[in-house]
Coordinates of C-alpha atoms and ligand atoms in Angstrom, one line a residue:
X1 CA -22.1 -12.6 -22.3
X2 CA -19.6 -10.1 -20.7
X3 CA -17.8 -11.2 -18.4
X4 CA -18.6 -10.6 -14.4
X5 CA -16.1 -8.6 -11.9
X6 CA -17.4 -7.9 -8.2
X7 CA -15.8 -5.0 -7.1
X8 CA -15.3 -6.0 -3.5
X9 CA -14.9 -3.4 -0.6
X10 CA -14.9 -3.3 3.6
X11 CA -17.0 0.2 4.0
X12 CA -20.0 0.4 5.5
X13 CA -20.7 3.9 6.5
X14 CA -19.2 6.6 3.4
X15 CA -19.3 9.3 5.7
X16 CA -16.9 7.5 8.2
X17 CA -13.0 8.1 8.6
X18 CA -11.2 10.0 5.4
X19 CA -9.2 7.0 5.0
X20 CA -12.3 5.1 5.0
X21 CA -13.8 7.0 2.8
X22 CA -11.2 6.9 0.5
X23 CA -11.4 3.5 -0.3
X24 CA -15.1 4.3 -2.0
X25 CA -13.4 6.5 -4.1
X26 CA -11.1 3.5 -5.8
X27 CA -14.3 1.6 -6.2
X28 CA -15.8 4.4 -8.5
X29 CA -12.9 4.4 -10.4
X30 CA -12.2 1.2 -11.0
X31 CA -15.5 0.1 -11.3
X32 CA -15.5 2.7 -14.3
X33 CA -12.2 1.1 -15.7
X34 CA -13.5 -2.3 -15.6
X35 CA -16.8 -1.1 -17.3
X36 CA -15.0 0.3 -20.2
X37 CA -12.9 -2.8 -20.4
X38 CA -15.6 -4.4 -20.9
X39 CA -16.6 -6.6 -17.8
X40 CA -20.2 -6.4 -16.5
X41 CA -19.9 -4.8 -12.6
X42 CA -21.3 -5.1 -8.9
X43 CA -20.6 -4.4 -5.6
X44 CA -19.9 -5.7 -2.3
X45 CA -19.6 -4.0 0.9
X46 CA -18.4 -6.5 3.8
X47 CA -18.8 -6.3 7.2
X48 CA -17.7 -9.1 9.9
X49 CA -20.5 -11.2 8.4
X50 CA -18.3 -13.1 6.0
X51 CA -21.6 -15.2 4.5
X52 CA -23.2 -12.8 1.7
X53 CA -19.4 -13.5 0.0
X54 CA -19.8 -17.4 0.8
X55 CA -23.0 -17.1 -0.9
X56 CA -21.3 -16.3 -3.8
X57 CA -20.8 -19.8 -4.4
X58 CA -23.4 -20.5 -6.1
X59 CA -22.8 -18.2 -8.6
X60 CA -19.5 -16.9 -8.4
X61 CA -18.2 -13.8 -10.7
X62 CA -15.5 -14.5 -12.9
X63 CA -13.4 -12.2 -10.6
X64 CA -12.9 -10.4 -8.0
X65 CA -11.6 -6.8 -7.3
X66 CA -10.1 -6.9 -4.2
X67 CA -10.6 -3.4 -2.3
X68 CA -10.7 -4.6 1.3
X69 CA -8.8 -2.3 3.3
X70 CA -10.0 -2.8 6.5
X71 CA -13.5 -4.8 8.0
X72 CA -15.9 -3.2 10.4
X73 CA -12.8 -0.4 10.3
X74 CA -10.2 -3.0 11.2
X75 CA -7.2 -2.8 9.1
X76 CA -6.1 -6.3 10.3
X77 CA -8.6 -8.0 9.1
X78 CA -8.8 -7.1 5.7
X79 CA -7.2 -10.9 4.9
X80 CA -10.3 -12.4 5.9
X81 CA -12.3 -12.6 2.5
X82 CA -9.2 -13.0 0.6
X83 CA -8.9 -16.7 2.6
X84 CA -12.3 -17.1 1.8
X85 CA -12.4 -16.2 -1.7
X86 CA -9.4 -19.0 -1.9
X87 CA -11.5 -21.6 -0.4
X88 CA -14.3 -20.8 -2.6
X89 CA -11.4 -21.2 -5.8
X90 CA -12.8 -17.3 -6.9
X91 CA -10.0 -15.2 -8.6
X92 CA -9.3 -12.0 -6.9
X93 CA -6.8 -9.4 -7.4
X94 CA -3.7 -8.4 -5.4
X95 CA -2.0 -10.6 -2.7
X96 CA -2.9 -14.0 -1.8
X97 CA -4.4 -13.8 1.8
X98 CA -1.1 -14.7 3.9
X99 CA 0.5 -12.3 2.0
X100 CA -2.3 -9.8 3.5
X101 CA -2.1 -11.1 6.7
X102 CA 1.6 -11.1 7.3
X103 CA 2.1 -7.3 5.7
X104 CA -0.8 -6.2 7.6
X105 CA 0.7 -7.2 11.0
X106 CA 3.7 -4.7 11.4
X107 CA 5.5 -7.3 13.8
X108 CA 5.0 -10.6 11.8
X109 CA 6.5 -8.1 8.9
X110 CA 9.8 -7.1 10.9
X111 CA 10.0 -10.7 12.5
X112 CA 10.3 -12.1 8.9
X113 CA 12.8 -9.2 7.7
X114 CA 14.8 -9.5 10.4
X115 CA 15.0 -13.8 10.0
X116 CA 15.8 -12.9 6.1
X117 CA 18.5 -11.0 6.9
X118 CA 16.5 -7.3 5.1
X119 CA 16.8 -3.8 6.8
X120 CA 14.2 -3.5 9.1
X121 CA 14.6 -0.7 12.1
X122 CA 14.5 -2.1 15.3
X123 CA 11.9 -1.9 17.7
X124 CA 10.4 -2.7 21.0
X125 CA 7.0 -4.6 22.0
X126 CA 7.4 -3.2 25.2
X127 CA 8.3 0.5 27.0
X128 CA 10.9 -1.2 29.4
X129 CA 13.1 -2.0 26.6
X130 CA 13.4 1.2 24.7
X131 CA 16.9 2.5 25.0
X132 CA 16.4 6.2 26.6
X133 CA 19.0 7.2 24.2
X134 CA 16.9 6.9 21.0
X135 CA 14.5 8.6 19.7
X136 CA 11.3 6.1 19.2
X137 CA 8.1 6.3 17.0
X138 CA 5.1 4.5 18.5
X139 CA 3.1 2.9 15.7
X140 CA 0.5 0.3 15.5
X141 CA 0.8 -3.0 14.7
X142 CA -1.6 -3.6 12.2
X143 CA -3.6 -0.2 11.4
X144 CA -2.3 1.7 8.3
X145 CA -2.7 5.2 7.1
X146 CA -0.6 6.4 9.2
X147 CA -3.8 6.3 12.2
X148 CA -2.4 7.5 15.8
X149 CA 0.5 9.4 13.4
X150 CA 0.4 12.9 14.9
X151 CA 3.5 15.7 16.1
X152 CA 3.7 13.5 19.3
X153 CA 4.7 10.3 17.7
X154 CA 8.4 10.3 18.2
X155 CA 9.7 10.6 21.8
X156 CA 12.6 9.4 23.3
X157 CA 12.9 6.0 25.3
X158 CA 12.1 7.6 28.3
X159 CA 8.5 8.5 27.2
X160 CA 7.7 5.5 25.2
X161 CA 5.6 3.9 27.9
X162 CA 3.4 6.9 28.1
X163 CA 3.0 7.1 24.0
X164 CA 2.0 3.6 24.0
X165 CA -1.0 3.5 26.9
X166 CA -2.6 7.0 25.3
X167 CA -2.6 5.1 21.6
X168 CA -4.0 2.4 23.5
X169 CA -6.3 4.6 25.3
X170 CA -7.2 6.4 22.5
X171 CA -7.6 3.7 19.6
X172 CA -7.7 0.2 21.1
X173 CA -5.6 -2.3 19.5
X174 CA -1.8 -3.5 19.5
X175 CA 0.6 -0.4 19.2
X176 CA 4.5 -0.8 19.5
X177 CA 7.3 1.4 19.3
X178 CA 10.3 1.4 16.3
X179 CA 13.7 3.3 16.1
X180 CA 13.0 6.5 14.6
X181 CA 15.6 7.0 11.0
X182 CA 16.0 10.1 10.3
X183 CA 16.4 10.7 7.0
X184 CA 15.0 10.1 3.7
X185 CA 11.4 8.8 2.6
X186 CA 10.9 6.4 -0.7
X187 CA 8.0 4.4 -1.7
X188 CA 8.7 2.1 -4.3
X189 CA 6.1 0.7 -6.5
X190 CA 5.9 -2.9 -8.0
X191 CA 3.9 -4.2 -10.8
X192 CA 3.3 -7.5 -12.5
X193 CA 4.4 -7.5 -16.0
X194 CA 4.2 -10.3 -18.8
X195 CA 8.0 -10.7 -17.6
X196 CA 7.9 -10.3 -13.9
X197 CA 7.7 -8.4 -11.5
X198 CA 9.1 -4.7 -12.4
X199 CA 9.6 -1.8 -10.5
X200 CA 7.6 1.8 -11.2
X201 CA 9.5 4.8 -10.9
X202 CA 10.4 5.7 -7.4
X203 CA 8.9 8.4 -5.3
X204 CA 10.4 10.2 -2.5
X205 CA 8.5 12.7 -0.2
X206 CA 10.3 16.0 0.0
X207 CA 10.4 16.9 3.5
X208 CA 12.4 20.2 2.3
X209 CA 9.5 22.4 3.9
X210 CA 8.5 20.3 6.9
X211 CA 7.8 22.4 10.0
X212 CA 11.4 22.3 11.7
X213 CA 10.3 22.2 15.1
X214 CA 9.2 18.3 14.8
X215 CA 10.8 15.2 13.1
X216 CA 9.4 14.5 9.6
X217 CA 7.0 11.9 9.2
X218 CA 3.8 11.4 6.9
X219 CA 1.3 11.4 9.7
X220 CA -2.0 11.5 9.5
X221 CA -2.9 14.8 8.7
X222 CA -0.1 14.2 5.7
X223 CA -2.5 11.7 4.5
X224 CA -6.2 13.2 5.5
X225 CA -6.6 16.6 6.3
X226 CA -5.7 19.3 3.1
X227 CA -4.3 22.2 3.9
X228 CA -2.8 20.8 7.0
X229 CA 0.6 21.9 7.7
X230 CA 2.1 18.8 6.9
X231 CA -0.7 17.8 4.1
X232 CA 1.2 20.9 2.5
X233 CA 4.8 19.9 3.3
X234 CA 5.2 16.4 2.0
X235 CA 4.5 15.7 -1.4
X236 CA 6.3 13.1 -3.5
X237 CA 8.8 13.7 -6.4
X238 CA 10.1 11.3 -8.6
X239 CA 13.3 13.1 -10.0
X240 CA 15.9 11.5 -8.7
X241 CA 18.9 13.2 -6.9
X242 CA 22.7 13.6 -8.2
X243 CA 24.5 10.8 -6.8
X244 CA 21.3 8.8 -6.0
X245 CA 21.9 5.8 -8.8
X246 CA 23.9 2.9 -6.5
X247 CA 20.9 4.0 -3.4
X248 CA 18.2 3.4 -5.8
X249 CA 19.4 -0.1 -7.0
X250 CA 19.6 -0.9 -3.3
X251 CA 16.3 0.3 -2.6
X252 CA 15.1 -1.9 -5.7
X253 CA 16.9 -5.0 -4.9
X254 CA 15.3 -4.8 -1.3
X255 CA 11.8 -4.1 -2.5
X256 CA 12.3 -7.2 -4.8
X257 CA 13.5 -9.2 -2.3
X258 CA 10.0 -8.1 -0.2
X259 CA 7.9 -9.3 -3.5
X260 CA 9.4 -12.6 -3.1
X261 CA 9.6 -13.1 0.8
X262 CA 6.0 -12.4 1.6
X263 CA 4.6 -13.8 -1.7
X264 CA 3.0 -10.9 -3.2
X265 CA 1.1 -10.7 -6.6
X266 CA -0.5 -8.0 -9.1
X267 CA 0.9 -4.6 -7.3
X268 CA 2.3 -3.7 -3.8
X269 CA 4.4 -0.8 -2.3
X270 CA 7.3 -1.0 0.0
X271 CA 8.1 2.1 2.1
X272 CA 11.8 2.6 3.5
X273 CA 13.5 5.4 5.2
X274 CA 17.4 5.9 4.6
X275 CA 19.0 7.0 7.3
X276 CA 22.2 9.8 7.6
X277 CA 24.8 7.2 6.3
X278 CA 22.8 6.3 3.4
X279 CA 21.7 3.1 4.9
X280 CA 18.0 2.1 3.7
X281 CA 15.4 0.8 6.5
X282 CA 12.4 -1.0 5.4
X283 CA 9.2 0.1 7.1
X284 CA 6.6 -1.6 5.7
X285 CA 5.4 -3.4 3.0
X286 CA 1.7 -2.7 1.4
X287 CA 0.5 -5.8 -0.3
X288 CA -2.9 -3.1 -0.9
X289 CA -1.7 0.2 -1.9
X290 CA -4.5 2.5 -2.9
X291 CA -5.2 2.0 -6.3
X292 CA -6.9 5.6 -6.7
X293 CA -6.2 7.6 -9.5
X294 CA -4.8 10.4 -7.0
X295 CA -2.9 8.3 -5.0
X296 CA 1.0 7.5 -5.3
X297 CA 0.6 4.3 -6.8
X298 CA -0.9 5.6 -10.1
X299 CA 1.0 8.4 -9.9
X300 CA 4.2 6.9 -10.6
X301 CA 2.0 4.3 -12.8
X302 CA 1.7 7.3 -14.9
X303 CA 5.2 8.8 -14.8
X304 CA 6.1 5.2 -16.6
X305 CA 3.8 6.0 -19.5
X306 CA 0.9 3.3 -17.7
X307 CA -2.5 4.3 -18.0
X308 CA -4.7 3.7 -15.2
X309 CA -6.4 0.7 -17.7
X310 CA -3.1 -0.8 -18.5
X311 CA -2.5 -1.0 -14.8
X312 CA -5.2 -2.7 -14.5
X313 CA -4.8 -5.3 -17.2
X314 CA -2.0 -6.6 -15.5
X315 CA -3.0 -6.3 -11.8
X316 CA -6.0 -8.9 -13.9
X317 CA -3.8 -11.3 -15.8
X318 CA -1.2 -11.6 -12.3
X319 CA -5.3 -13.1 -10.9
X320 CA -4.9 -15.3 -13.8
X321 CA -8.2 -13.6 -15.4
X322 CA -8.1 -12.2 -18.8
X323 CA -9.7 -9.0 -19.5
X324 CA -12.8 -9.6 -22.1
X325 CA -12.0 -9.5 -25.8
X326 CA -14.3 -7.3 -26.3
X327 CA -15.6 -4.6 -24.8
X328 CA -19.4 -4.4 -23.8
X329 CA -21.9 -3.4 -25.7
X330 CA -22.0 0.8 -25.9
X331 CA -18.5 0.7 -25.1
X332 CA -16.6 0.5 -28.3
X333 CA -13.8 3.5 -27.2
X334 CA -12.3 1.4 -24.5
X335 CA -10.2 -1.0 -26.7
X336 CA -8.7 1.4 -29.2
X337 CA -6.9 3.7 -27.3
X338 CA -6.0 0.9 -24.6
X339 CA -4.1 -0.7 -27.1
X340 CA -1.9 2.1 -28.2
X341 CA -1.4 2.9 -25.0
X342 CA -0.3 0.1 -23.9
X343 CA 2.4 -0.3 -26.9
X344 CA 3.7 3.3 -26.1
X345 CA 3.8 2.2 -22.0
X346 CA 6.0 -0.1 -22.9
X347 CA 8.4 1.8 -24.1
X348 CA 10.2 3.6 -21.5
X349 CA 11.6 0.6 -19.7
X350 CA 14.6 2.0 -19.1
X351 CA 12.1 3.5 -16.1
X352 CA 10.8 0.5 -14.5
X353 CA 13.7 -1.3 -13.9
X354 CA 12.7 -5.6 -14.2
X355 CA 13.3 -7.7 -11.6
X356 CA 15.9 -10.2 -11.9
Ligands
LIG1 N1 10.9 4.0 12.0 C1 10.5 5.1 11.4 N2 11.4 6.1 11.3 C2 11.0 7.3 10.7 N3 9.8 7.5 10.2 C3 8.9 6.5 10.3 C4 9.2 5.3 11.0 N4 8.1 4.5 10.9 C5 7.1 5.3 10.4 N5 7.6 6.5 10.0 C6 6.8 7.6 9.4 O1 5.4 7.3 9.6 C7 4.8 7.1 8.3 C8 3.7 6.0 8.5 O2 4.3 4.9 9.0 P1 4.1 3.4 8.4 O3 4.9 2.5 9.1 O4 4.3 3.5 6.9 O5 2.6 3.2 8.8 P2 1.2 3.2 7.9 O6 0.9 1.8 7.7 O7 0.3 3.9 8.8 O8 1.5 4.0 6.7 C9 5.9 6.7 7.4 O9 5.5 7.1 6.0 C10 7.0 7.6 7.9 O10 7.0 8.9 7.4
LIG2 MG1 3.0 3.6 5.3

C-alpha cells in the first residue's frame, strides 16, 4: 500500500483574506507533488477545535504536511497542531512547534536575538519610549504577511502612540513599534540537505522604483493586491551586486546562526534589512515560508537547479519520512525525471553555500 501524507491546513473559508487564501493554493500544489511522488493524499482544514487531528490517533498517516499558517485567521496560533502532532509521535514537516511558536511571536524572536548577541533592530513595547528622533515602524507581534503594513506604517517617535491604538483599533491583537533601517531588503532561504543545512540563493527586493514619497517596505499591498503601486515596485532579484561578496557571507552566517538558535528543521526564511553602513538587521525569521510554486521560496529553489519535487524530498527526509519507492499506481512519470533532476540540482553548489 502507498504510503499516507495528510496535507494539513488552517483555512476555513477560501474566499477569506488573500493571504488566507493563498495558503489553499500550496495545498493544491503540493498535494499534486506528493501524489506524483507517489504517497496516497487527504486533507485537513483546522479550526480552534484541535480534536478531529487528535482523532487521528487511531489511525495516524505516515506524515504530515504541515501548511498551518494561521488558526481561525490567527497567525499565532499556528504552533498549536504542530505540539499536538508531537504528542501524538505523527511526523510532520517544517519546524518543531517551539520553533513555531517562538518565530511566530515577533518579541520572543528579538528577545532571543538580542540575548544571542545577533542583529536585531531595536524596538519599543510601548509609545512612551520611542525616541522622537527615529523614525519607527509599528508592526505586530505575531501576525505575518505584512497585515496592518500600509504607507502609514513608519512615523516618527512622536506619533508612535497614535500608530499603535489605530492597529489596535483596527485589527485587535499585540502590535509594537521597531527602529525603521533604511536600506536594503534580503530574504535568505535555508534548506535541509543530506549534509546540513544549506543556504538557497539569496534574494533581494529592488526597491529602485518605489514611490519616493514614502519609505520602502513590502506592505501589504506588496504582498496582496496586483497592480498595486507597490505590488509593482518590489520584486526580488537574485543577481548579486559588485562589491556584495563579504555582505552576503554575513548575511549567511547570521541566517545560520537563526537555524540553530530557534531549532528549525526542513526549510525556513530569514528576512534582514542592511542599513546605510552596510550593517545587516534581522527582522524576522519564518520557520513556514510559503511553499507555493510562485512564492520566493521556490523561486530561489529553482534558481539552484531544485525542482519543486526535489524540494520537497528533503523538506520529507529532514521529518524523518522517506518518500515511497515507488510511485503509485498510474503514476509511473514521477520517478524518472525526479531522479535526474535531482543529480543535475546538485550540481551547482557553488550556489547554495553549506552551512558549517
Ligand atoms: N525594522 C524595519 N525596518 C525597515 N523595514 C521593515 C522593518 N520591519 C519590517 N519592515 C518592512 O516590512 C515588511 C514586513 O515586515 P516583517 O517584519 O517581515 O513582517 P511580516 O511577518 O508581516 O512579513 C518587511 O519585509 C520590510 O519591508
Ligand atoms: Mg516578513
Amino acid at each position: 500500500m502507498p504510503p499516507r501524507a495528510l496535507l494539513l491546513h488552517g483555512v476555513r473559508d477560501p474566499a477569506g483574506r488573500p493571504d488566507e487564501a493563498d495558503t489553499l493554493v500550496q495545498v493544491e500544489e503540493l498535494d499534486r507533488t506528493l501524489r506524483e511522488m507517489g504517497f496516497r493524499t487527504a486533507t485537513l482544514a483546522l479550526d480552534l477545535d484541535l480534536r478531529p487531528l487528535a482523532a487521528l490517533a487511531a489511525d495516524p498517516p505516515d506524515l504530515v504536511f504541515y501548511l498551518v499558517e494561521a488558526l481561525d485567521g490567527r497567525a499565532g496560533l499556528q504552533h498549536l497542531p504542530a505540539a499536538l502532532l508531537e504528542v501524538l509521535g505523527v511526523p510532520f514537516t517544517g519546524a518543531p512547534a517551539a520553533a513555531l511558536q517562538l518565530t511566530t511571536d515577533k518579541l520572543a524572536t528579538k528577545r532571543l536575538l538580542r540575548r544571542a548577541g545577533l542583529p536585531t533592530p531595536d524596538w519599543v513595547e510601548r509609545a512612551e519610549d520611542a525616541d522622537p528622533d527615529r523614525l519607527w515602524i509599528v508592526k505586530a507581534v505575531d501576525e505575518d504577511a505584512s497585515l496592518g503594513l500600509d504607507a502609514g506604517a513608519v512615523v516618527p517617535g512622536n506619533r508612535v502612540a497614535e500608530r499603535l491604538a489605530l492597529c489596535r483599533r483596527r485589527f485587535g491583537g499585540r502590535w509594537f513599534a521597531e527602529a525603521f533601517v533604511e536600506g536594503r531588503e534580503f530574504n535568505l532561504p535555508l534548506l535541509e540537505g543530506p549534509d546540513g543545512v544549506e543556504l538557497l540563493p539569496i534574494g533581494e527586493i529592488d526597491f529602485s522604483d518605489y514611490p519616493k514619497d514614502r519609505p520602502a517596505i513590502v506592505d501589504y499591498d506588496a504582498k496582496w493586491a496586483p497592480g498595486s503601486p507597490t505590488w509593482e515596485t518590489t520584486p526580488r532579484i537574485f543577481q548579486p551586486r559588485r562589491g556584495d561578496a563579504r555582505l552576503r557571507a554575513e548575511l549567511g552566517a547570521l541566517a545560520f546562526e537563526c537555524w540553530r538558535l530557534f531549532g528549525l528543521r526542513g526549510y525556513a526564511r530569514v528576512d534582514f534589512r542592511v542599513d546605510g553602513q552596510g550593517r545587516p538587521w534581522i527582522l524576522e525569521v519564518n520557520a513556514n515560508p510559503c511553499l507555493s510554486a510562485d512564492a520566493g521560496y521556490m523561486a530561489a529553489a529553482a534558481e539552484a537547479g531544485l525542482e519543486p519535487e526535489e524540494v520537497v524530498r528533503r523538506i520529507l527526509s529532514a521529518a524523518g519520512v522517506a518518500p515511497p519507492r515507488r510511485p503509485a499506481r498510474g503514476r509511473g512519470r514521477a520517478r524518472g525525471p525526479a531522479r535526474g533532476r535531482a543529480a543535475r540540482a546538485r550540481a551547482p553548489r557553488r550556489t547554495s553555500s553549506r552551512s558549517p
